């Protein structure tokens, strides 16, 4: 097996590095300190085509492909993990779900403005008490009343909901039909009956927020139905498959950030006149971090490679998400061991890596859920790729920028 970056991959990586250096790092602390949503940074990322990597040019996409999207999300998250959320809300689970399942009018209305970050997106599936079974525990309902659906219920852990303009939201149109009674809707948050309340998570800061969402007699035109009634569960599973690519990439970025910070610190910090990087225990921690992160990266890139080919990749996405979450949480813990007491100081980013690695351990399906999916697939009980659908659109860059 062989892997190498193409010149295009290298150009994309250098562009992201330069963007982070010039546009993000000088400003990000201001947004964090003042608890401000970094809308203008997102718009700059959108204008550079970061969020539109997997979208056709006719809808404003940059057609860079899934591998380049993984490279971008990794590099951004390596330096500023709080910005990594945007690759789900502005690239995958919100606009890409609309691209995959929406009609021409829906795609034209919402996709271009989302991938440019002119509008902020969200993906509302999980409910309080739902945990890893959001569909089975779903209580939010959508009742057709003439030419409108009336939605009532609530959602939990919905990223960007307090800032979002548009979202993909799931509700039961037939409460007696189980998973087959779930439908998907495109909602606009400026309509009466929608309310978002940020959840207090001090460990992740207050720049980008996860929220509770409340729907009270919230009315939308029936043409806001995404796909058909009863297709919601299939749509959600398909959306999470793509979301896992960016989550895995973000986790790899966090792990690489831990490596970079640990190597720098281990070469500078001295004990008894000797750099701590000369001690075997520190070397063992760094060696494990380096090898495991590279393995997680290759699993993630293979997922992107399959997606660039238009092939089913749910199985590979589960592998990547599961392993990358384990690697990132271990790397963050190892970095904390290397930094010792200094690791908890705001001067260093280690606790930020720890907190975001822990958070992403659960996002887009917890490690244990991935284990179940992987085991059921391996045992022949449930084909992991069963929810795959053919993409509506192919990209001119679908020429496979990686050899695996």
Tab-separated table of C-alpha atoms in Angstrom:
chain	number	residue	atom	x	y	z
A	1	UNK	CA	0.000	0.000	0.000
A	2	UNK	CA	1.279	3.431	-0.928
A	3	UNK	CA	0.272	6.917	0.174
A	4	UNK	CA	1.473	10.286	-0.980
A	5	UNK	CA	0.115	13.824	-1.138
A	6	UNK	CA	-0.429	15.256	-4.589
A	7	UNK	CA	0.766	18.757	-5.374
A	8	UNK	CA	-2.840	19.921	-4.946
A	9	UNK	CA	-3.056	18.408	-1.450
A	10	UNK	CA	0.200	20.153	-0.544
A	11	UNK	CA	-1.052	23.469	-1.914
A	12	UNK	CA	-4.273	23.162	0.079
A	13	UNK	CA	-2.326	22.374	3.250
A	14	UNK	CA	-0.048	25.381	2.792
A	15	UNK	CA	-3.029	27.624	2.096
A	16	UNK	CA	-4.677	26.528	5.356
A	17	UNK	CA	-1.466	27.015	7.345
A	18	UNK	CA	-1.112	30.534	5.952
A	19	UNK	CA	-4.753	31.310	6.674
A	20	UNK	CA	-4.418	30.172	10.291
A	21	UNK	CA	-1.242	32.221	10.737
A	22	UNK	CA	-2.615	35.426	9.232
A	23	UNK	CA	-6.357	35.381	9.858
A	24	UNK	CA	-7.075	33.122	12.829
A	25	UNK	CA	-4.275	33.111	15.394
A	26	UNK	CA	-4.098	36.923	15.741
A	27	UNK	CA	-7.859	37.174	16.427
A	28	UNK	CA	-9.042	34.003	18.113
A	29	UNK	CA	-8.203	35.010	21.677
A	30	UNK	CA	-10.303	38.154	21.268
A	31	UNK	CA	-13.346	36.074	20.359
A	32	UNK	CA	-12.703	33.595	23.159
A	33	UNK	CA	-12.154	36.270	25.800
A	34	UNK	CA	-15.247	38.244	24.777
A	35	UNK	CA	-17.377	35.136	24.191
A	36	UNK	CA	-18.156	36.193	20.618
A	37	UNK	CA	-19.157	33.910	17.776
A	38	UNK	CA	-16.416	34.127	15.076
A	39	UNK	CA	-18.770	34.703	12.136
A	40	UNK	CA	-16.272	36.723	10.114
A	41	UNK	CA	-13.612	33.993	10.443
A	42	UNK	CA	-16.146	31.437	9.229
A	43	UNK	CA	-17.029	33.676	6.279
A	44	UNK	CA	-13.358	33.959	5.325
A	45	UNK	CA	-13.068	30.168	5.478
A	46	UNK	CA	-16.177	29.912	3.324
A	47	UNK	CA	-14.835	32.345	0.755
A	48	UNK	CA	-11.639	30.311	0.480
A	49	UNK	CA	-13.714	27.231	-0.363
A	50	UNK	CA	-12.934	25.309	2.827
A	51	UNK	CA	-16.566	24.363	3.500
A	52	UNK	CA	-17.391	23.873	-0.162
A	53	UNK	CA	-14.696	21.261	-0.770
A	54	UNK	CA	-17.216	18.500	-1.496
A	55	UNK	CA	-19.769	20.597	-3.368
A	56	UNK	CA	-20.146	21.138	-7.114
A	57	UNK	CA	-19.192	24.492	-8.593
A	58	UNK	CA	-22.767	25.142	-9.732
A	59	UNK	CA	-23.716	25.632	-6.082
A	60	UNK	CA	-20.638	27.613	-5.093
A	61	UNK	CA	-18.477	24.641	-4.188
A	62	UNK	CA	-14.716	24.518	-4.623
A	63	UNK	CA	-14.708	20.820	-5.680
A	64	UNK	CA	-11.548	20.066	-3.720
A	65	UNK	CA	-12.913	16.692	-2.642
A	66	UNK	CA	-13.224	14.788	0.624
A	67	UNK	CA	-9.518	14.167	1.154
A	68	UNK	CA	-8.766	17.858	0.959
A	69	UNK	CA	-11.655	18.529	3.336
A	70	UNK	CA	-10.057	16.099	5.813
A	71	UNK	CA	-6.699	17.860	5.435
A	72	UNK	CA	-8.300	21.275	6.019
A	73	UNK	CA	-10.321	20.181	9.064
A	74	UNK	CA	-7.280	18.499	10.596
A	75	UNK	CA	-5.023	21.521	10.177
A	76	UNK	CA	-7.568	24.000	11.564
A	77	UNK	CA	-8.370	21.753	14.556
A	78	UNK	CA	-4.692	21.174	15.279
A	79	UNK	CA	-4.254	24.828	16.135
A	80	UNK	CA	-7.752	25.949	17.145
A	81	UNK	CA	-10.038	22.978	17.901
A	82	UNK	CA	-12.995	25.240	18.724
A	83	UNK	CA	-13.258	26.180	15.030
A	84	UNK	CA	-13.531	22.544	14.019
A	85	UNK	CA	-17.278	22.533	14.722
A	86	UNK	CA	-17.781	24.519	11.539
A	87	UNK	CA	-16.720	21.621	9.336
A	88	UNK	CA	-19.777	19.687	10.450
A	89	UNK	CA	-22.310	22.514	10.495
A	90	UNK	CA	-21.081	24.411	7.416
A	91	UNK	CA	-19.725	21.543	5.322
A	92	UNK	CA	-21.151	18.135	6.139
A	93	UNK	CA	-24.176	17.390	8.320
A	94	UNK	CA	-26.219	20.469	7.407
A	95	UNK	CA	-25.513	21.568	3.805
A	96	UNK	CA	-24.292	18.213	2.485
A	97	UNK	CA	-27.455	16.542	3.769
A	98	UNK	CA	-29.505	19.128	1.880
A	99	UNK	CA	-27.369	18.525	-1.223
A	100	UNK	CA	-27.853	14.750	-0.982
A	101	UNK	CA	-31.563	14.699	-0.179
A	102	UNK	CA	-33.022	18.068	-1.166
A	103	UNK	CA	-34.860	19.036	-4.314
A	104	UNK	CA	-33.484	21.607	-6.761
A	105	UNK	CA	-35.260	24.524	-5.087
A	106	UNK	CA	-34.048	23.560	-1.607
A	107	UNK	CA	-30.469	23.073	-2.762
A	108	UNK	CA	-30.360	26.390	-4.608
A	109	UNK	CA	-31.932	28.262	-1.699
A	110	UNK	CA	-29.756	26.976	1.126
A	111	UNK	CA	-26.531	25.276	0.038
A	112	UNK	CA	-24.577	28.207	-1.486
A	113	UNK	CA	-25.147	30.495	1.504
A	114	UNK	CA	-24.273	27.749	4.007
A	115	UNK	CA	-20.969	26.725	2.456
A	116	UNK	CA	-19.993	30.397	2.163
A	117	UNK	CA	-20.967	30.783	5.861
A	118	UNK	CA	-23.227	33.672	4.914
A	119	UNK	CA	-25.791	31.662	6.834
A	120	UNK	CA	-24.941	29.517	9.855
A	121	UNK	CA	-26.176	25.931	9.896
A	122	UNK	CA	-27.102	23.336	12.489
A	123	UNK	CA	-28.074	19.660	12.610
A	124	UNK	CA	-30.769	18.805	15.156
A	125	UNK	CA	-31.205	15.100	15.839
A	126	UNK	CA	-30.410	14.353	19.499
A	127	UNK	CA	-32.960	14.802	22.280
A	128	UNK	CA	-32.690	14.828	26.049
A	129	UNK	CA	-32.726	11.222	27.241
A	130	UNK	CA	-31.978	9.948	23.748
A	131	UNK	CA	-28.249	9.473	24.206
A	132	UNK	CA	-26.938	7.070	21.606
A	133	UNK	CA	-30.467	6.172	20.464
A	134	UNK	CA	-31.764	9.555	19.254
A	135	UNK	CA	-34.234	8.023	16.832
A	136	UNK	CA	-35.743	5.474	19.201
A	137	UNK	CA	-36.175	8.042	21.981
A	138	UNK	CA	-37.413	10.861	19.740
A	139	UNK	CA	-40.442	12.713	21.079
A	140	UNK	CA	-40.477	15.774	18.804
A	141	UNK	CA	-43.482	15.607	16.484
A	142	UNK	CA	-44.431	17.153	13.154
A	143	UNK	CA	-48.135	17.216	12.271
A	144	UNK	CA	-49.360	18.223	8.825
A	145	UNK	CA	-51.957	20.977	9.084
A	146	UNK	CA	-53.087	22.042	5.628
A	147	UNK	CA	-50.042	23.370	3.800
A	148	UNK	CA	-47.868	23.517	6.927
A	149	UNK	CA	-46.171	21.197	9.366
A	150	UNK	CA	-46.554	22.091	13.032
A	151	UNK	CA	-43.553	20.996	15.119
A	152	UNK	CA	-43.486	20.581	18.894
A	153	UNK	CA	-40.707	19.205	21.078
A	154	UNK	CA	-37.105	19.831	21.998
A	155	UNK	CA	-33.544	18.923	21.019
A	156	UNK	CA	-30.335	18.685	23.017
A	157	UNK	CA	-26.634	19.269	22.259
A	158	UNK	CA	-27.312	21.182	19.053
A	159	UNK	CA	-24.148	23.005	18.020
A	160	UNK	CA	-24.522	26.620	16.820
A	161	UNK	CA	-28.295	26.597	17.435
A	162	UNK	CA	-28.131	30.001	19.123
A	163	UNK	CA	-26.430	31.481	16.047
A	164	UNK	CA	-27.960	29.348	13.300
A	165	UNK	CA	-30.083	30.660	10.447
A	166	UNK	CA	-30.895	27.287	8.883
A	167	UNK	CA	-30.965	23.719	10.127
A	168	UNK	CA	-31.792	20.130	9.303
A	169	UNK	CA	-34.125	18.903	12.051
A	170	UNK	CA	-35.736	15.529	12.645
A	171	UNK	CA	-39.214	14.870	14.027
A	172	UNK	CA	-41.777	12.066	14.106
A	173	UNK	CA	-44.538	12.368	11.540
A	174	UNK	CA	-45.884	8.964	12.586
A	175	UNK	CA	-45.162	8.309	16.291
A	176	UNK	CA	-46.401	4.710	16.012
A	177	UNK	CA	-44.051	3.684	13.202
A	178	UNK	CA	-40.771	3.665	15.134
A	179	UNK	CA	-37.719	4.514	13.022
A	180	UNK	CA	-39.931	4.509	9.914
A	181	UNK	CA	-42.022	7.338	11.346
A	182	UNK	CA	-39.184	9.888	11.417
A	183	UNK	CA	-38.960	12.665	8.840
A	184	UNK	CA	-36.393	15.370	8.138
A	185	UNK	CA	-37.100	19.063	7.701
A	186	UNK	CA	-35.205	22.178	6.678
A	187	UNK	CA	-36.008	24.827	9.255
A	188	UNK	CA	-35.343	28.548	9.517
A	189	UNK	CA	-34.726	29.819	13.022
A	190	UNK	CA	-36.265	33.283	12.602
A	191	UNK	CA	-39.821	31.905	12.576
A	192	UNK	CA	-42.093	32.046	15.660
A	193	UNK	CA	-41.931	29.044	17.962
A	194	UNK	CA	-38.171	28.410	17.756
A	195	UNK	CA	-35.943	29.068	20.750
A	196	UNK	CA	-32.334	28.052	21.470
A	197	UNK	CA	-30.707	28.148	24.897
A	198	UNK	CA	-26.910	27.684	25.179
A	199	UNK	CA	-25.728	24.915	27.507
A	200	UNK	CA	-23.140	25.981	30.052
A	201	UNK	CA	-19.895	24.131	29.238
A	202	UNK	CA	-17.118	26.191	30.763
A	203	UNK	CA	-14.457	23.617	29.871
A	204	UNK	CA	-15.021	24.319	26.150
A	205	UNK	CA	-15.315	28.087	26.461
A	206	UNK	CA	-18.140	30.312	25.306
A	207	UNK	CA	-17.186	31.273	21.761
A	208	UNK	CA	-19.003	28.434	19.979
A	209	UNK	CA	-21.927	26.929	21.843
A	210	UNK	CA	-23.981	23.770	22.045
A	211	UNK	CA	-27.625	24.359	22.871
A	212	UNK	CA	-31.023	23.104	23.859
A	213	UNK	CA	-33.634	23.796	21.191
A	214	UNK	CA	-37.326	24.247	21.932
A	215	UNK	CA	-40.117	24.078	19.350
A	216	UNK	CA	-43.557	25.307	20.353
A	217	UNK	CA	-46.221	25.260	17.630
A	218	UNK	CA	-43.420	25.998	15.196
A	219	UNK	CA	-44.889	26.160	11.690
A	220	UNK	CA	-43.086	25.609	8.411
A	221	UNK	CA	-44.441	25.170	4.863
A	222	UNK	CA	-44.813	21.538	3.855
A	223	UNK	CA	-42.280	22.091	1.070
A	224	UNK	CA	-39.625	22.272	3.819
A	225	UNK	CA	-39.837	18.492	4.153
A	226	UNK	CA	-36.424	17.046	3.213
A	227	UNK	CA	-36.803	13.881	1.194
A	228	UNK	CA	-40.037	11.989	1.833
A	229	UNK	CA	-42.039	11.374	4.973
A	230	UNK	CA	-40.580	8.416	6.839
A	231	UNK	CA	-37.092	8.758	5.319
A	232	UNK	CA	-35.695	10.695	8.273
A	233	UNK	CA	-33.818	7.831	9.911
A	234	UNK	CA	-32.122	6.898	6.643
A	235	UNK	CA	-31.252	10.562	6.053
A	236	UNK	CA	-29.825	10.929	9.568
A	237	UNK	CA	-27.646	7.817	9.299
A	238	UNK	CA	-26.363	8.926	5.913
A	239	UNK	CA	-25.614	12.408	7.265
A	240	UNK	CA	-23.684	11.048	10.264
A	241	UNK	CA	-21.573	8.932	7.920
A	242	UNK	CA	-20.275	12.104	6.263
A	243	UNK	CA	-20.055	13.942	9.587
A	244	UNK	CA	-17.767	11.243	10.960
A	245	UNK	CA	-15.171	12.135	8.346
A	246	UNK	CA	-14.774	15.669	9.672
A	247	UNK	CA	-14.991	14.535	13.300
A	248	UNK	CA	-12.228	11.992	12.685
A	249	UNK	CA	-10.143	14.651	10.943
A	250	UNK	CA	-10.634	17.028	13.846
A	251	UNK	CA	-9.563	14.328	16.303
A	252	UNK	CA	-6.434	13.627	14.265
A	253	UNK	CA	-5.728	17.365	14.315
A	254	UNK	CA	-6.052	17.467	18.095
A	255	UNK	CA	-3.734	14.481	18.453
A	256	UNK	CA	-1.181	16.127	16.154
A	257	UNK	CA	-1.448	19.334	18.158
A	258	UNK	CA	-0.646	17.355	21.294
A	259	UNK	CA	2.413	15.884	19.557
A	260	UNK	CA	3.710	19.227	18.329
A	261	UNK	CA	3.291	20.909	21.717
A	262	UNK	CA	4.810	17.943	23.575
A	263	UNK	CA	7.897	17.779	21.349
A	264	UNK	CA	8.502	21.502	21.682
A	265	UNK	CA	8.088	21.386	25.459
A	266	UNK	CA	10.178	18.222	25.883
A	267	UNK	CA	13.075	19.842	24.042
A	268	UNK	CA	12.929	23.034	26.127
A	269	UNK	CA	11.985	21.894	29.627
A	270	UNK	CA	14.952	20.782	31.697
A	271	UNK	CA	15.196	18.768	34.884
A	272	UNK	CA	18.607	18.661	36.568
A	273	UNK	CA	20.107	20.303	33.505
A	274	UNK	CA	18.734	17.682	31.081
A	275	UNK	CA	15.900	18.248	28.590
A	276	UNK	CA	13.018	15.975	29.623
A	277	UNK	CA	12.877	14.668	26.049
A	278	UNK	CA	16.034	12.723	26.874
A	279	UNK	CA	14.189	10.656	29.472
A	280	UNK	CA	12.967	7.296	28.241
A	281	UNK	CA	9.493	7.592	29.763
A	282	UNK	CA	8.859	10.832	27.855
A	283	UNK	CA	10.238	9.276	24.692
A	284	UNK	CA	7.857	6.315	25.042
A	285	UNK	CA	4.858	8.637	25.382
A	286	UNK	CA	5.870	10.630	22.315
A	287	UNK	CA	6.600	7.506	20.244
A	288	UNK	CA	3.134	6.094	20.978
A	289	UNK	CA	1.495	9.412	20.136
A	290	UNK	CA	3.319	9.704	16.808
A	291	UNK	CA	2.595	6.164	15.599
A	292	UNK	CA	-1.018	6.047	16.754
A	293	UNK	CA	-1.817	9.453	15.264
A	294	UNK	CA	-0.356	8.426	11.925
A	295	UNK	CA	-2.489	5.267	11.976
A	296	UNK	CA	-5.624	7.310	12.784
A	297	UNK	CA	-4.765	9.723	9.967
A	298	UNK	CA	-4.475	6.918	7.423
A	299	UNK	CA	-7.788	5.401	8.519
A	300	UNK	CA	-9.391	8.820	8.141
A	301	UNK	CA	-7.811	9.436	4.752
A	302	UNK	CA	-9.020	6.063	3.497
A	303	UNK	CA	-12.547	7.052	4.489
A	304	UNK	CA	-12.117	10.259	2.486
A	305	UNK	CA	-10.622	8.311	-0.421
A	306	UNK	CA	-13.658	6.022	-0.623
A	307	UNK	CA	-15.977	9.019	-0.483
A	308	UNK	CA	-14.034	10.703	-3.279
A	309	UNK	CA	-14.620	7.566	-5.336
A	310	UNK	CA	-18.335	7.632	-4.506
A	311	UNK	CA	-18.119	4.257	-2.799
A	312	UNK	CA	-19.826	3.139	0.403
A	313	UNK	CA	-17.682	4.230	3.348
A	314	UNK	CA	-19.775	3.835	6.497
A	315	UNK	CA	-17.643	0.909	7.631
A	316	UNK	CA	-14.417	2.823	7.106
A	317	UNK	CA	-15.868	5.959	8.696
A	318	UNK	CA	-16.713	3.943	11.808
A	319	UNK	CA	-13.181	2.533	11.937
A	320	UNK	CA	-11.719	6.030	11.636
A	321	UNK	CA	-14.054	7.681	14.140
A	322	UNK	CA	-13.575	4.949	16.738
A	323	UNK	CA	-9.796	4.794	16.485
A	324	UNK	CA	-9.230	8.547	16.148
A	325	UNK	CA	-11.301	9.212	19.269
A	326	UNK	CA	-9.255	6.704	21.253
A	327	UNK	CA	-5.980	8.111	19.902
A	328	UNK	CA	-6.851	11.755	20.548
A	329	UNK	CA	-7.991	11.202	24.140
A	330	UNK	CA	-4.851	9.143	24.837
A	331	UNK	CA	-2.600	11.738	23.162
A	332	UNK	CA	-4.171	14.535	25.214
A	333	UNK	CA	-3.609	12.557	28.400
A	334	UNK	CA	-0.001	11.839	27.407
A	335	UNK	CA	0.593	15.511	26.668
A	336	UNK	CA	-0.724	16.344	30.121
A	337	UNK	CA	1.734	13.834	31.618
A	338	UNK	CA	4.606	15.443	29.703
A	339	UNK	CA	3.660	18.983	30.735
A	340	UNK	CA	2.939	18.033	34.332
A	341	UNK	CA	1.444	20.894	36.341
A	342	UNK	CA	2.099	23.347	33.508
A	343	UNK	CA	-0.407	21.450	31.401
A	344	UNK	CA	-3.362	22.923	33.265
A	345	UNK	CA	-2.152	26.522	32.831
A	346	UNK	CA	-3.843	28.742	30.247
A	347	UNK	CA	-0.391	29.580	28.895
A	348	UNK	CA	-0.460	26.223	27.133
A	349	UNK	CA	-3.250	24.653	25.021
A	350	UNK	CA	-3.106	21.215	26.639
A	351	UNK	CA	-6.333	21.388	28.646
A	352	UNK	CA	-8.101	22.688	25.556
A	353	UNK	CA	-6.941	19.573	23.702
A	354	UNK	CA	-8.032	17.378	26.616
A	355	UNK	CA	-11.506	18.901	26.739
A	356	UNK	CA	-12.134	18.846	22.995
A	357	UNK	CA	-10.814	15.296	22.637
A	358	UNK	CA	-13.200	14.196	25.370
A	359	UNK	CA	-16.106	16.010	23.740
A	360	UNK	CA	-15.428	14.555	20.281
A	361	UNK	CA	-15.120	11.105	21.819
A	362	UNK	CA	-18.930	11.167	21.859
A	363	UNK	CA	-19.783	13.339	18.860
A	364	UNK	CA	-21.208	11.634	15.744
A	365	UNK	CA	-21.505	8.374	17.685
A	366	UNK	CA	-19.589	7.447	20.816
A	367	UNK	CA	-16.661	5.027	20.802
A	368	UNK	CA	-18.860	2.279	22.237
A	369	UNK	CA	-21.501	2.795	19.554
A	370	UNK	CA	-18.788	2.559	16.887
A	371	UNK	CA	-17.621	-0.662	18.507
A	372	UNK	CA	-21.118	-2.106	18.231
A	373	UNK	CA	-21.462	-1.015	14.604
A	374	UNK	CA	-18.045	-2.458	13.732
A	375	UNK	CA	-18.691	-5.737	15.578
A	376	UNK	CA	-22.166	-6.219	14.068
A	377	UNK	CA	-20.663	-5.675	10.629
A	378	UNK	CA	-17.744	-8.046	11.253
A	379	UNK	CA	-20.054	-10.740	12.636
A	380	UNK	CA	-22.346	-10.486	9.620
A	381	UNK	CA	-25.340	-9.300	11.650
A	382	UNK	CA	-25.749	-5.850	10.049
A	383	UNK	CA	-23.913	-4.570	6.991
A	384	UNK	CA	-22.306	-1.289	8.060
A	385	UNK	CA	-22.720	0.106	4.548
A	386	UNK	CA	-26.452	-0.597	4.341
A	387	UNK	CA	-27.449	3.095	4.491
A	388	UNK	CA	-25.239	4.103	1.576
A	389	UNK	CA	-26.889	6.026	-1.254
A	390	UNK	CA	-25.443	7.187	-4.524
A	391	UNK	CA	-24.534	10.874	-4.389
A	392	UNK	CA	-26.602	13.143	-6.606
A	393	UNK	CA	-23.562	15.040	-7.783
A	394	UNK	CA	-20.044	14.044	-8.725
A	395	UNK	CA	-17.093	16.400	-8.564
A	396	UNK	CA	-14.752	17.132	-11.426
A	397	UNK	CA	-11.937	16.484	-8.948
A	398	UNK	CA	-13.126	12.935	-8.249
A	399	UNK	CA	-9.820	11.649	-9.643
A	400	UNK	CA	-8.651	10.256	-6.357
A	401	UNK	CA	-5.914	12.444	-4.992
A	402	UNK	CA	-4.482	9.635	-2.917
A	403	UNK	CA	-3.216	6.160	-3.694
A	404	UNK	CA	-3.985	3.610	-0.984
